[in-house]
Amino acid sequence: MAILGVNIDHVATLRQARRTYEPDPVWAAALAELGGADGITLHLREDRRHIQDRDLEILRRTVTVKLNLEMACNQEILEIACRVRPDQATLVPERREEVTTEGGLDVVGNFARVSEVVKTLRDHGVSVSLFLDPEACQIEAAAKLEADAVELHTGRYALAKPGPQRDQELAALVTAGSLVRSAGMTLHAGHGLNYQNVRPIVAIPEMHELNIGHSIVARAVMVGFQQAVREMKELVSHAYPS
Ligand code: PXP
């Protein structure tokens, strides 16, 4: 059984579409906790396209479950993380032009910088997870850095058609998962997981944490839409004294 980290970035995406105050990811985090979330995950991006600094500050004070900050190895964000001290930081690559985090972190190619960021975070009491493609060389590099956890990027699995292609991607995740565990790190996974494809990922031996965002926010819009319309219909169906 894995624990569920609910990524609330896309509640903020909807708010930022109007640069207004709603929907508030802080409210969403509270509702996620009521729904049973074991963790709240958010990504403070360099370009602040969804989550804002204020969200992180408030969530640090209000979230009662694990707070997981996704972040790039960027100096400004590192300083914020060291001050706010989430329970966990998940290091991800970040490119301005990407729609979402498109690949895993290249620990092999950026060993010195990632090592420095891991050490700084750990010195500030923040546990560190590295978001990696299911590749042996990256996992071995993460182990050398003594990362606490590896979050396997499930994006390729999620995009693969059910059948041999998806089975192959799943097998790669299972193999990578066993490497992560045998190196003594905790096993996490996430990206692109939804109500249809999550079960085989939960079944990977010793899977500890799944971080899921877009599909939960998408479903929340659908399951809540009817009630939201009903409430507005009620308001417009009566003439209220002003
Ligand atoms: N894990 C990591 C490291 C991510 O970058 C993301 C996307 O922000 C997720 C999990 C959640 O992915 P999704 O929104 O597709 O569920």
Short mmCIF file of C-alpha atoms and ligand atoms in Angstrom, two decimals:
data_model
loop_
_atom_site.label_atom_id
_atom_site.label_comp_id
_atom_site.label_asym_id
_atom_site.label_seq_id
_atom_site.Cartn_x
_atom_site.Cartn_y
_atom_site.Cartn_z
CA MET A 1 0.00 0.00 0.00
CA ALA A 2 1.33 3.41 -0.96
CA ILE A 3 0.65 6.80 0.56
CA LEU A 4 -1.03 9.47 -1.57
CA GLY A 5 0.49 12.90 -2.11
CA VAL A 6 -2.04 15.19 -3.77
CA ASN A 7 -0.48 17.73 -6.10
CA ILE A 8 -2.52 20.95 -6.01
CA ASP A 9 -0.65 22.90 -8.71
CA HIS A 10 -3.55 22.88 -11.12
CA VAL A 11 -5.94 24.43 -8.65
CA ALA A 12 -3.50 27.33 -8.77
CA THR A 13 -3.37 27.10 -12.58
CA LEU A 14 -7.11 27.81 -12.66
CA ARG A 15 -6.73 30.73 -10.26
CA GLN A 16 -3.84 32.22 -12.26
CA ALA A 17 -5.94 32.04 -15.45
CA ARG A 18 -7.78 35.06 -14.00
CA ARG A 19 -5.05 36.30 -11.61
CA THR A 20 -7.69 36.29 -8.90
CA TYR A 21 -8.06 34.70 -5.47
CA GLU A 22 -10.09 31.61 -6.36
CA PRO A 23 -9.88 28.67 -6.42
CA ASP A 24 -7.39 28.83 -3.57
CA PRO A 25 -4.91 25.92 -3.41
CA VAL A 26 -4.84 26.43 0.36
CA TRP A 27 -8.54 25.51 0.54
CA ALA A 28 -7.93 22.63 -1.85
CA ALA A 29 -5.17 21.30 0.42
CA ALA A 30 -7.53 21.33 3.40
CA LEU A 31 -10.18 19.49 1.39
CA ALA A 32 -7.56 17.02 0.15
CA GLU A 33 -6.65 16.28 3.77
CA LEU A 34 -10.32 15.73 4.58
CA GLY A 35 -10.45 13.33 1.63
CA GLY A 36 -7.58 11.30 3.07
CA ALA A 37 -4.49 12.76 1.39
CA ASP A 38 -1.32 11.63 3.17
CA GLY A 39 0.64 14.49 1.71
CA ILE A 40 0.26 17.77 -0.15
CA THR A 41 2.59 18.37 -3.08
CA LEU A 42 3.24 21.66 -4.85
CA HIS A 43 5.76 22.91 -7.36
CA LEU A 44 7.04 26.44 -6.91
CA ARG A 45 8.31 27.09 -10.40
CA GLU A 46 10.85 29.73 -11.27
CA ASP A 47 8.26 31.41 -13.57
CA ARG A 48 5.50 31.20 -10.86
CA ARG A 49 3.03 30.01 -13.49
CA HIS A 50 0.77 28.39 -10.90
CA ILE A 51 1.86 28.14 -7.25
CA GLN A 52 2.84 31.49 -5.72
CA ASP A 53 5.20 32.17 -2.81
CA ARG A 54 2.23 33.06 -0.63
CA ASP A 55 0.70 29.60 -1.21
CA LEU A 56 3.83 27.86 0.02
CA GLU A 57 4.12 30.13 3.07
CA ILE A 58 0.50 29.56 4.12
CA LEU A 59 0.56 25.84 3.35
CA ARG A 60 3.64 25.39 5.53
CA ARG A 61 1.56 26.70 8.43
CA THR A 62 -1.73 24.94 7.64
CA VAL A 63 -0.95 21.51 6.16
CA THR A 64 -0.98 18.85 8.86
CA VAL A 65 0.23 15.97 6.65
CA LYS A 66 3.53 15.72 4.77
CA LEU A 67 4.35 18.84 2.74
CA ASN A 68 6.35 18.02 -0.38
CA LEU A 69 7.85 20.86 -2.41
CA GLU A 70 8.81 20.07 -5.99
CA MET A 71 11.62 22.36 -7.07
CA ALA A 72 14.40 22.84 -9.59
CA CYS A 73 18.03 23.20 -8.51
CA ASN A 74 17.60 26.94 -8.71
CA GLN A 75 19.31 29.20 -6.15
CA GLU A 76 16.33 31.46 -5.46
CA ILE A 77 13.97 28.53 -4.90
CA LEU A 78 16.60 26.73 -2.82
CA GLU A 79 16.82 29.72 -0.48
CA ILE A 80 13.02 29.78 -0.15
CA ALA A 81 12.96 26.03 0.58
CA CYS A 82 15.64 26.39 3.26
CA ARG A 83 13.63 29.14 4.94
CA VAL A 84 10.16 27.54 4.65
CA ARG A 85 11.38 23.99 5.30
CA PRO A 86 8.86 21.65 3.71
CA ASP A 87 9.02 18.10 5.08
CA GLN A 88 10.37 16.92 1.75
CA ALA A 89 11.79 18.49 -1.40
CA THR A 90 11.52 16.64 -4.69
CA LEU A 91 14.15 17.87 -7.12
CA VAL A 92 12.91 18.10 -10.69
CA PRO A 93 14.29 19.55 -13.93
CA GLU A 94 12.57 22.70 -15.14
CA ARG A 95 12.44 24.32 -18.54
CA ARG A 96 10.44 27.47 -19.13
CA GLU A 97 8.91 26.29 -22.40
CA GLU A 98 7.65 22.95 -21.07
CA VAL A 99 3.94 22.39 -20.34
CA THR A 100 4.79 20.13 -17.42
CA THR A 101 7.89 18.38 -16.04
CA GLU A 102 8.84 16.47 -19.17
CA GLY A 103 11.67 14.20 -18.09
CA GLY A 104 13.56 13.13 -15.01
CA LEU A 105 16.42 15.02 -13.42
CA ASP A 106 19.82 14.40 -15.02
CA VAL A 107 21.79 13.64 -11.85
CA VAL A 108 24.67 12.11 -13.83
CA GLY A 109 25.14 15.23 -15.96
CA ASN A 110 24.68 17.71 -13.09
CA PHE A 111 26.21 15.72 -10.26
CA ALA A 112 28.07 18.55 -8.52
CA ARG A 113 25.14 20.98 -8.46
CA VAL A 114 22.56 18.34 -7.45
CA SER A 115 24.92 17.15 -4.74
CA GLU A 116 25.25 20.68 -3.37
CA VAL A 117 21.45 21.21 -3.36
CA VAL A 118 20.80 17.84 -1.68
CA LYS A 119 23.32 18.63 1.03
CA THR A 120 21.99 22.15 1.65
CA LEU A 121 18.41 20.89 1.95
CA ARG A 122 19.38 18.07 4.28
CA ASP A 123 21.39 20.47 6.43
CA HIS A 124 18.13 22.42 6.82
CA GLY A 125 16.23 19.32 7.93
CA VAL A 126 14.46 18.75 4.60
CA SER A 127 14.36 15.18 3.32
CA VAL A 128 15.22 14.91 -0.40
CA SER A 129 13.63 12.90 -3.17
CA LEU A 130 14.97 12.95 -6.75
CA PHE A 131 12.58 12.73 -9.69
CA LEU A 132 14.24 10.32 -12.11
CA ASP A 133 13.51 8.44 -15.29
CA PRO A 134 13.68 4.69 -14.64
CA GLU A 135 17.35 4.43 -15.66
CA ALA A 136 20.01 2.52 -13.73
CA CYS A 137 22.75 5.15 -14.15
CA GLN A 138 20.56 7.92 -12.70
CA ILE A 139 19.49 5.74 -9.76
CA GLU A 140 23.10 4.80 -9.02
CA ALA A 141 24.04 8.51 -9.04
CA ALA A 142 21.15 9.26 -6.64
CA ALA A 143 22.43 6.56 -4.30
CA LYS A 144 25.92 8.13 -4.35
CA LEU A 145 24.34 11.42 -3.27
CA GLU A 146 22.59 9.60 -0.43
CA ALA A 147 19.19 10.88 -1.49
CA ASP A 148 16.42 9.80 0.87
CA ALA A 149 14.08 8.76 -1.93
CA VAL A 150 13.69 8.45 -5.69
CA GLU A 151 10.43 9.35 -7.39
CA LEU A 152 10.23 7.37 -10.61
CA HIS A 153 8.83 9.35 -13.55
CA THR A 154 5.77 7.41 -14.71
CA GLY A 155 5.08 9.69 -17.68
CA ARG A 156 6.21 7.24 -20.39
CA TYR A 157 4.12 4.47 -18.80
CA ALA A 158 1.10 6.79 -18.57
CA LEU A 159 1.38 7.79 -22.23
CA ALA A 160 1.89 4.25 -23.55
CA LYS A 161 -1.06 2.44 -25.10
CA PRO A 162 -2.33 -0.48 -22.97
CA GLY A 163 -0.68 -3.64 -24.35
CA PRO A 164 2.94 -4.62 -25.01
CA GLN A 165 4.22 -1.03 -25.07
CA ARG A 166 2.73 -0.24 -21.68
CA ASP A 167 3.84 -3.61 -20.26
CA GLN A 168 7.40 -2.74 -21.30
CA GLU A 169 7.24 0.65 -19.57
CA LEU A 170 5.82 -0.99 -16.45
CA ALA A 171 8.60 -3.58 -16.45
CA ALA A 172 11.18 -0.77 -16.63
CA LEU A 173 9.56 0.85 -13.57
CA VAL A 174 9.54 -2.46 -11.66
CA THR A 175 13.25 -3.02 -12.40
CA ALA A 176 14.12 0.57 -11.49
CA GLY A 177 12.05 0.29 -8.32
CA SER A 178 14.02 -2.71 -7.17
CA LEU A 179 17.29 -0.84 -7.83
CA VAL A 180 16.05 2.10 -5.76
CA ARG A 181 15.14 -0.18 -2.87
CA SER A 182 18.31 -2.24 -3.00
CA ALA A 183 20.31 1.00 -2.82
CA GLY A 184 18.49 1.75 0.45
CA MET A 185 16.33 4.61 -0.85
CA THR A 186 12.58 4.98 -0.49
CA LEU A 187 10.51 4.40 -3.61
CA HIS A 188 8.09 7.05 -4.91
CA ALA A 189 6.42 7.47 -8.29
CA GLY A 190 4.35 10.01 -10.12
CA HIS A 191 3.38 11.90 -13.25
CA GLY A 192 0.44 11.19 -15.51
CA LEU A 193 -1.15 8.72 -13.09
CA ASN A 194 -4.93 8.55 -13.24
CA TYR A 195 -7.93 6.50 -12.17
CA GLN A 196 -7.34 4.03 -15.03
CA ASN A 197 -3.60 3.43 -14.83
CA VAL A 198 -2.62 3.74 -11.17
CA ARG A 199 -3.22 0.18 -9.96
CA PRO A 200 -0.18 -1.54 -11.51
CA ILE A 201 1.99 1.24 -10.08
CA VAL A 202 0.59 0.73 -6.57
CA ALA A 203 1.44 -2.97 -6.98
CA ILE A 204 5.17 -2.35 -7.58
CA PRO A 205 6.92 -3.97 -4.60
CA GLU A 206 7.70 -1.55 -1.77
CA MET A 207 6.08 1.42 -3.51
CA HIS A 208 5.86 3.98 -0.72
CA GLU A 209 4.46 7.24 -2.13
CA LEU A 210 2.53 8.32 -5.22
CA ASN A 211 2.19 11.96 -6.19
CA ILE A 212 -0.88 12.63 -8.30
CA GLY A 213 -2.27 15.97 -9.41
CA HIS A 214 -3.81 16.61 -12.80
CA SER A 215 -6.22 13.66 -12.86
CA ILE A 216 -7.54 14.46 -9.37
CA VAL A 217 -8.10 18.13 -10.22
CA ALA A 218 -9.72 17.13 -13.53
CA ARG A 219 -12.06 14.73 -11.76
CA ALA A 220 -12.88 17.27 -9.06
CA VAL A 221 -14.07 19.68 -11.77
CA MET A 222 -16.36 16.98 -13.18
CA VAL A 223 -17.79 15.58 -9.95
CA GLY A 224 -18.34 19.08 -8.57
CA PHE A 225 -19.72 20.79 -11.70
CA GLN A 226 -23.34 19.75 -11.32
CA GLN A 227 -23.58 21.03 -7.77
CA ALA A 228 -21.86 24.29 -8.66
CA VAL A 229 -24.38 24.91 -11.45
CA ARG A 230 -27.29 23.96 -9.18
CA GLU A 231 -26.17 26.54 -6.61
CA MET A 232 -25.89 29.32 -9.22
CA LYS A 233 -29.22 28.30 -10.77
CA GLU A 234 -30.81 28.69 -7.35
CA LEU A 235 -29.37 32.21 -7.05
CA VAL A 236 -30.53 33.36 -10.48
CA SER A 237 -33.99 31.80 -10.14
CA HIS A 238 -35.19 34.19 -7.48
CA ALA A 239 -35.37 37.95 -7.28
CA TYR A 240 -33.63 38.87 -4.05
CA PRO A 241 -34.07 42.28 -2.47
CA SER A 242 -30.85 44.24 -2.93
N1 PXP B 1 5.56 14.20 -9.47
C1 PXP B 1 6.34 15.17 -10.03
C2 PXP B 1 7.78 15.18 -9.68
C3 PXP B 1 5.79 16.15 -10.88
O1 PXP B 1 6.59 17.09 -11.41
C4 PXP B 1 4.41 16.13 -11.13
C5 PXP B 1 3.81 17.22 -11.97
O2 PXP B 1 3.91 18.43 -11.29
C6 PXP B 1 3.63 15.13 -10.52
C7 PXP B 1 4.23 14.17 -9.72
C8 PXP B 1 2.15 15.06 -10.71
O3 PXP B 1 1.87 14.77 -12.05
P1 PXP B 1 0.37 14.80 -12.56
O4 PXP B 1 -0.12 16.20 -12.40
O5 PXP B 1 0.47 14.37 -13.98
O6 PXP B 1 -0.40 13.84 -11.70
#
